[in-house]
Short mmCIF file of C-alpha atoms and ligand atoms in Angstrom, two decimals:
data_model
loop_
_atom_site.label_atom_id
_atom_site.label_comp_id
_atom_site.label_asym_id
_atom_site.label_seq_id
_atom_site.Cartn_x
_atom_site.Cartn_y
_atom_site.Cartn_z
CA MET A 1 -5.03 37.46 -10.20
CA THR A 2 -8.95 38.01 -10.37
CA SER A 3 -10.13 41.46 -12.35
CA THR A 4 -12.57 41.61 -9.45
CA ARG A 5 -9.55 42.15 -6.86
CA ALA A 6 -8.97 45.57 -5.86
CA ARG A 7 -5.35 46.68 -6.29
CA ILE A 8 -3.47 47.51 -3.30
CA SER A 9 -3.34 51.19 -2.28
CA LYS A 10 -2.79 51.65 1.42
CA ALA A 11 0.34 51.58 3.26
CA VAL A 12 0.83 51.30 7.29
CA ILE A 13 3.90 52.41 8.42
CA PRO A 14 3.90 51.91 12.71
CA ALA A 15 6.35 54.27 14.22
CA ALA A 16 5.66 54.02 18.20
CA GLY A 17 8.19 51.72 19.09
CA LEU A 18 10.38 53.65 22.01
CA GLY A 19 13.40 53.59 20.14
CA THR A 20 15.53 52.88 23.37
CA ARG A 21 18.66 51.51 21.41
CA PHE A 22 18.90 55.00 19.97
CA LEU A 23 18.47 57.08 23.65
CA PRO A 24 19.04 59.60 24.41
CA ALA A 25 18.64 60.69 20.79
CA THR A 26 15.29 59.64 21.26
CA LYS A 27 14.09 60.65 24.23
CA ALA A 28 11.88 63.28 23.10
CA THR A 29 12.13 62.52 19.42
CA PRO A 30 11.04 59.79 17.50
CA LYS A 31 13.67 57.61 16.07
CA GLU A 32 11.98 57.93 13.03
CA MET A 33 12.57 61.55 12.62
CA LEU A 34 16.51 61.34 12.93
CA PRO A 35 18.15 62.71 9.63
CA VAL A 36 19.49 60.48 7.08
CA VAL A 37 21.82 63.21 5.29
CA ASP A 38 18.88 65.85 4.91
CA LYS A 39 16.10 64.17 5.44
CA PRO A 40 14.52 62.17 8.10
CA ALA A 41 14.41 58.39 8.03
CA ILE A 42 10.52 58.06 7.50
CA GLN A 43 10.53 60.16 4.60
CA TYR A 44 12.34 57.74 2.57
CA VAL A 45 10.09 55.31 3.79
CA VAL A 46 6.74 57.38 2.53
CA GLU A 47 8.64 57.97 -0.43
CA GLU A 48 9.45 54.39 -0.81
CA ALA A 49 5.37 53.77 -0.40
CA VAL A 50 4.28 55.87 -2.94
CA ALA A 51 6.72 54.90 -5.23
CA ALA A 52 5.22 51.68 -5.36
CA GLY A 53 1.86 53.02 -5.86
CA LEU A 54 0.71 53.26 -2.40
CA SER A 55 -0.44 56.89 -1.83
CA ASP A 56 -2.86 56.43 1.15
CA VAL A 57 -0.56 56.38 4.48
CA LEU A 58 -1.48 55.66 8.03
CA MET A 59 1.08 56.32 10.37
CA ILE A 60 0.68 54.28 13.79
CA THR A 61 1.96 56.91 16.25
CA GLY A 62 3.01 56.81 20.19
CA ARG A 63 4.25 59.40 22.47
CA ASN A 64 5.97 62.12 20.75
CA LYS A 65 3.86 61.96 17.80
CA ARG A 66 3.78 65.59 17.14
CA PRO A 67 7.35 66.28 15.04
CA LEU A 68 6.02 63.21 12.89
CA GLU A 69 2.68 65.28 11.77
CA ASP A 70 4.27 68.54 11.62
CA HIS A 71 6.87 67.15 9.14
CA PHE A 72 4.14 65.65 6.76
CA ASP A 73 1.98 68.96 7.03
CA ARG A 74 2.55 72.23 5.53
CA ASN A 75 4.72 74.94 7.46
CA TYR A 76 3.31 77.96 6.03
CA GLU A 77 5.47 80.30 8.16
CA LEU A 78 8.43 78.64 6.54
CA GLU A 79 7.24 78.79 2.89
CA GLU A 80 6.66 82.27 3.65
CA THR A 81 10.11 83.48 4.57
CA LEU A 82 11.44 81.21 1.88
CA THR A 83 9.18 82.56 -1.03
CA ARG A 84 10.16 86.15 0.12
CA LYS A 85 13.72 85.23 -0.08
CA GLY A 86 12.80 83.89 -3.71
CA ASP A 87 14.70 80.86 -2.54
CA ASP A 88 12.80 78.43 -4.29
CA SER A 89 14.77 75.91 -3.95
CA ARG A 90 14.63 75.05 -0.31
CA LEU A 91 11.01 76.05 -0.65
CA ALA A 92 10.35 73.06 -3.11
CA ARG A 93 12.46 70.81 -0.44
CA VAL A 94 9.92 72.17 2.23
CA ARG A 95 7.14 71.31 0.30
CA GLU A 96 8.16 68.11 -0.80
CA SER A 97 7.11 65.89 2.31
CA SER A 98 3.84 67.69 2.58
CA ASP A 99 3.06 66.83 -1.21
CA LEU A 100 3.96 63.26 -0.86
CA ALA A 101 0.79 61.46 0.02
CA THR A 102 -2.45 61.42 1.56
CA MET A 103 -1.34 60.72 5.05
CA HIS A 104 -3.63 59.56 8.22
CA TYR A 105 -2.82 58.93 11.50
CA VAL A 106 -3.61 56.53 14.48
CA ARG A 107 -2.02 56.75 17.86
CA GLN A 108 -1.44 53.29 19.50
CA GLY A 109 -2.23 53.98 23.15
CA ASP A 110 0.82 51.96 24.80
CA PRO A 111 3.46 50.22 22.74
CA ARG A 112 2.42 46.63 23.10
CA GLY A 113 4.56 45.47 20.26
CA LEU A 114 4.34 45.33 16.36
CA GLY A 115 1.11 43.26 16.01
CA HIS A 116 -0.67 45.73 18.65
CA ALA A 117 0.39 48.58 16.46
CA VAL A 118 -0.69 46.86 12.93
CA LEU A 119 -4.30 45.83 14.63
CA CYS A 120 -4.77 49.85 15.31
CA ALA A 121 -4.75 50.11 11.61
CA GLU A 122 -8.16 47.72 11.22
CA PRO A 123 -10.30 50.44 10.89
CA HIS A 124 -8.56 52.63 8.28
CA VAL A 125 -7.50 49.79 6.19
CA GLY A 126 -10.85 47.48 6.04
CA ASP A 127 -11.09 44.19 4.52
CA GLN A 128 -8.61 44.86 1.60
CA PRO A 129 -4.81 43.39 1.56
CA PHE A 130 -2.34 46.09 2.62
CA ALA A 131 1.50 46.99 2.81
CA VAL A 132 2.96 47.29 6.05
CA LEU A 133 6.63 49.57 6.39
CA LEU A 134 8.04 49.82 9.21
CA GLY A 135 9.67 53.36 10.09
CA ASP A 136 12.97 52.52 11.14
CA ASP A 137 13.85 50.29 8.34
CA LEU A 138 15.54 51.93 5.34
CA ILE A 139 15.35 50.43 2.06
CA ASP A 140 17.96 51.75 -0.27
CA PRO A 141 15.88 53.88 -3.02
CA ARG A 142 18.11 52.30 -5.86
CA ASP A 143 16.96 48.76 -4.65
CA PRO A 144 13.23 48.51 -4.93
CA LEU A 145 11.16 45.60 -3.40
CA LEU A 146 7.78 46.60 -2.34
CA SER A 147 6.49 46.77 -6.24
CA ARG A 148 7.60 43.29 -6.09
CA MET A 149 6.15 42.16 -3.10
CA ILE A 150 3.17 43.47 -4.34
CA ALA A 151 3.02 41.36 -7.35
CA VAL A 152 3.72 38.55 -5.83
CA GLN A 153 0.64 38.92 -2.93
CA GLU A 154 -1.66 39.76 -6.52
CA GLN A 155 0.15 36.55 -7.83
CA TYR A 156 -0.36 34.02 -4.95
CA GLY A 157 -3.04 36.03 -2.75
CA GLY A 158 -2.45 35.54 1.06
CA SER A 159 0.39 37.48 2.80
CA VAL A 160 3.93 38.00 1.48
CA VAL A 161 6.87 38.95 3.84
CA ALA A 162 10.59 40.18 3.03
CA LEU A 163 13.50 37.83 3.65
CA MET A 164 17.11 38.79 3.92
CA GLU A 165 19.61 36.11 4.30
CA VAL A 166 21.54 37.36 7.39
CA ASP A 167 24.62 35.69 9.13
CA PRO A 168 23.66 32.95 11.69
CA ALA A 169 25.45 34.91 14.31
CA SER A 170 22.24 37.53 13.83
CA ILE A 171 19.45 35.66 13.67
CA HIS A 172 18.58 36.40 16.81
CA LEU A 173 17.42 39.70 16.10
CA TYR A 174 15.41 38.92 13.57
CA GLY A 175 11.97 36.55 13.17
CA SER A 176 13.78 33.58 10.99
CA ALA A 177 11.60 31.96 8.69
CA ALA A 178 11.82 28.04 7.35
CA ILE A 179 11.34 27.94 3.74
CA GLU A 180 10.19 25.93 0.64
CA ALA A 181 10.91 26.69 -3.28
CA THR A 182 8.12 27.46 -5.53
CA GLY A 183 10.00 27.14 -8.85
CA GLU A 184 10.03 30.89 -9.12
CA GLU A 185 13.40 32.82 -8.63
CA GLY A 186 13.58 34.68 -5.56
CA VAL A 187 10.08 34.07 -4.53
CA VAL A 188 9.47 31.14 -1.37
CA ARG A 189 6.88 29.90 0.27
CA VAL A 190 7.22 30.27 4.34
CA THR A 191 6.07 27.15 6.39
CA ASP A 192 7.13 28.51 9.70
CA LEU A 193 8.40 31.45 11.43
CA VAL A 194 10.25 31.83 15.00
CA GLU A 195 10.82 35.28 16.35
CA LYS A 196 14.13 36.10 17.43
CA PRO A 197 15.49 32.75 17.77
CA GLU A 198 18.70 31.30 19.15
CA ALA A 199 21.12 30.29 16.03
CA ALA A 200 20.45 26.69 17.06
CA GLN A 201 16.39 26.79 17.02
CA ALA A 202 16.55 29.21 14.19
CA PRO A 203 14.71 27.05 11.16
CA SER A 204 16.89 29.24 9.07
CA CYS A 205 18.82 32.25 8.37
CA TYR A 206 16.35 33.79 6.29
CA ALA A 207 15.42 36.93 8.50
CA VAL A 208 12.18 38.91 7.81
CA ILE A 209 12.88 42.28 7.50
CA GLY A 210 10.16 45.45 7.55
CA ARG A 211 8.09 45.05 4.44
CA TYR A 212 5.23 43.21 4.25
CA VAL A 213 1.99 42.66 2.08
CA LEU A 214 -0.97 41.75 4.08
CA ASP A 215 -4.26 39.71 3.82
CA SER A 216 -6.78 41.53 5.92
CA VAL A 217 -7.36 38.36 7.60
CA VAL A 218 -4.55 39.14 9.97
CA PHE A 219 -6.38 41.43 12.17
CA GLU A 220 -8.89 38.82 13.34
CA THR A 221 -5.44 36.43 13.93
CA LEU A 222 -3.61 39.39 15.55
CA LYS A 223 -6.96 39.76 18.07
CA LYS A 224 -6.25 36.01 19.18
CA THR A 225 -2.68 36.24 19.48
CA ARG A 226 -1.59 36.29 23.09
CA PRO A 227 1.69 38.41 24.08
CA GLY A 228 5.12 36.38 22.91
CA ARG A 229 8.52 37.05 22.91
CA GLY A 230 9.22 40.24 25.22
CA GLY A 231 5.58 40.35 26.23
CA GLU A 232 4.90 41.87 23.44
CA ILE A 233 2.13 41.18 20.58
CA GLN A 234 4.41 39.89 18.20
CA LEU A 235 3.64 40.21 14.10
CA THR A 236 5.79 37.42 13.56
CA ASP A 237 3.44 35.00 15.88
CA ALA A 238 0.13 35.98 13.53
CA LEU A 239 2.31 35.40 10.54
CA ARG A 240 3.50 31.84 11.39
CA GLU A 241 -0.37 30.90 12.65
CA LEU A 242 -1.65 32.03 9.12
CA ALA A 243 1.32 30.16 7.32
CA HIS A 244 0.33 26.65 8.88
CA ARG A 245 -3.12 27.56 6.83
CA ASP A 246 -4.07 27.24 3.36
CA ASP A 247 -7.84 28.77 3.70
CA LYS A 248 -9.07 31.67 2.43
CA GLY A 249 -6.30 34.69 3.77
CA GLY A 250 -3.80 31.71 4.62
CA LEU A 251 -0.26 31.14 3.07
CA VAL A 252 2.90 33.33 3.45
CA HIS A 253 5.04 33.68 0.59
CA GLY A 254 8.33 35.59 0.67
CA VAL A 255 10.43 37.47 -1.63
CA VAL A 256 14.03 37.05 -1.07
CA PHE A 257 16.15 40.73 -0.91
CA ASN A 258 19.43 40.90 -1.88
CA GLY A 259 19.48 44.87 -2.04
CA ARG A 260 20.81 47.31 0.12
CA ARG A 261 18.68 47.61 3.39
CA TYR A 262 19.35 49.59 6.89
CA ASP A 263 18.06 49.56 10.40
CA THR A 264 18.09 53.23 11.02
CA GLY A 265 16.80 52.13 14.79
CA ASP A 266 20.45 50.59 15.38
CA ARG A 267 23.24 52.93 15.65
CA ALA A 268 25.78 51.56 13.81
CA ASP A 269 23.96 50.80 10.60
CA TYR A 270 22.77 54.54 10.93
CA LEU A 271 26.00 55.51 10.32
CA ARG A 272 26.18 53.44 7.45
CA ALA A 273 23.27 54.52 5.71
CA ILE A 274 24.35 58.04 6.26
CA VAL A 275 27.55 57.73 4.68
CA ARG A 276 26.58 55.30 1.50
CA LEU A 277 23.76 57.58 0.58
CA ALA A 278 25.68 61.00 1.29
CA CYS A 279 27.96 59.26 -1.18
CA GLU A 280 25.65 58.73 -3.90
CA ARG A 281 24.30 62.34 -3.49
CA ASP A 282 25.40 64.26 -6.35
CA ASP A 283 25.48 67.59 -4.39
CA LEU A 284 27.50 66.56 -1.62
CA GLY A 285 29.19 63.36 -2.85
CA PRO A 286 32.24 64.26 -4.85
CA ASP A 287 33.20 66.22 -1.60
CA PHE A 288 32.19 63.85 0.76
CA ARG A 289 33.64 60.94 -0.88
CA ALA A 290 36.81 62.76 -1.41
CA TRP A 291 37.15 63.60 2.23
CA LEU A 292 36.06 59.96 2.96
CA ARG A 293 39.19 58.58 0.92
CA SER A 294 41.66 60.73 2.51
CA TYR A 295 40.16 59.89 6.26
CA VAL A 296 40.43 56.45 5.66
CA ASN A 297 43.95 56.25 4.21
CA GLU A 298 44.89 58.57 7.58
CA GLU A 299 43.12 55.82 9.64
CA MET A 300 44.79 53.18 7.97
CA GLN A 301 48.39 54.35 8.60
CA GLU A 302 47.87 54.84 12.36
P1 UTP B 401 11.70 47.52 17.21
O1 UTP B 401 11.56 46.24 17.64
O2 UTP B 401 12.62 48.39 16.38
O3 UTP B 401 11.59 48.31 18.72
O4 UTP B 401 10.21 48.22 16.49
P2 UTP B 401 11.64 49.62 19.06
O5 UTP B 401 10.56 49.81 20.34
O6 UTP B 401 11.06 50.71 18.06
O7 UTP B 401 13.08 50.17 19.14
P3 UTP B 401 13.81 49.75 20.06
O8 UTP B 401 14.14 48.34 19.93
O9 UTP B 401 13.81 50.16 21.54
O10 UTP B 401 15.36 50.81 20.14
C1 UTP B 401 10.25 47.64 15.34
C2 UTP B 401 9.05 48.53 14.52
O11 UTP B 401 7.78 48.53 15.24
C3 UTP B 401 7.09 49.41 15.58
C4 UTP B 401 8.60 50.62 15.74
O12 UTP B 401 8.06 51.95 15.71
C5 UTP B 401 9.28 50.24 14.61
O13 UTP B 401 8.79 51.10 13.34
N1 UTP B 401 6.64 49.44 16.74
C6 UTP B 401 7.24 48.87 17.72
C7 UTP B 401 5.67 50.04 17.15
O14 UTP B 401 4.94 50.78 16.39
N2 UTP B 401 4.73 49.63 18.28
C8 UTP B 401 4.96 49.22 19.23
O15 UTP B 401 4.45 48.57 20.12
C9 UTP B 401 6.19 48.29 18.91
#
């Protein structure tokens, strides 16, 4: 890393998708606002960015954006009521989300794909590398990933994606990466990317998951990227182009993630996230685990 290179400080969170897999819950509410135990999924994502040192957060919003903005804003009426009641612990919980980060918002007029959502961040990001965290992808707070990705970007330059080995039967749900070893444990060079391939066409079972650290050259590439799979402008297609280049801003590396990750836009994974995170909570965990144990025992007897 050269001493003149600025430290990555900005996080971009695309949250403008339609969330059709979760209808009708997402008819009038963004899927990122669905609660995981007692916090909306998006708050975990912003907390993760802040924990990795990124306190400047740009959220890409779409229709139904109000709840997202309101959640990270002050709610004076509620705060006043809790203050009057002397309910300090709930007051602290209400203030947590508004004190978390410096939040910015930009609207993606039409949901024309993840690549198009990322392009909406260009005026805010400028020419520095930046992180992208998908608003519906929850990385368990006990398994840090983003700080490692930032370190890898600072070491190698270019862009960095997060990769997770998945069952071949599931690779069609993700971008799939062709990889080469770098000699460094858990870090690979990405030589090709294919968005949502059939298992037989997938270059590997390494799936791209929702964390990226990108060189700002990606904006120029996205402007030239034609609609791909599903008629959407795909971030994977722009990264594929960068993976084939090794000039300035090119090169893509992958950090292999073995931790816990939940797609909160998927109903079954959303339920798994709630159960796992609730079990680990000091306040709810002991009672909830005891109930879960007896529930599972009853189910096994049937
Ligand atoms: P998904 O592929 O999960 O799409 O987007 P979706 O529309 O949100 O959800 P489903 O599949 O219809 O249920 C991946 C991420 O990219 C964002 C989404 O908000 C999500 O964080 N996204 C997607 C945008 O911000 N804009 C888009 O145009 C598309």
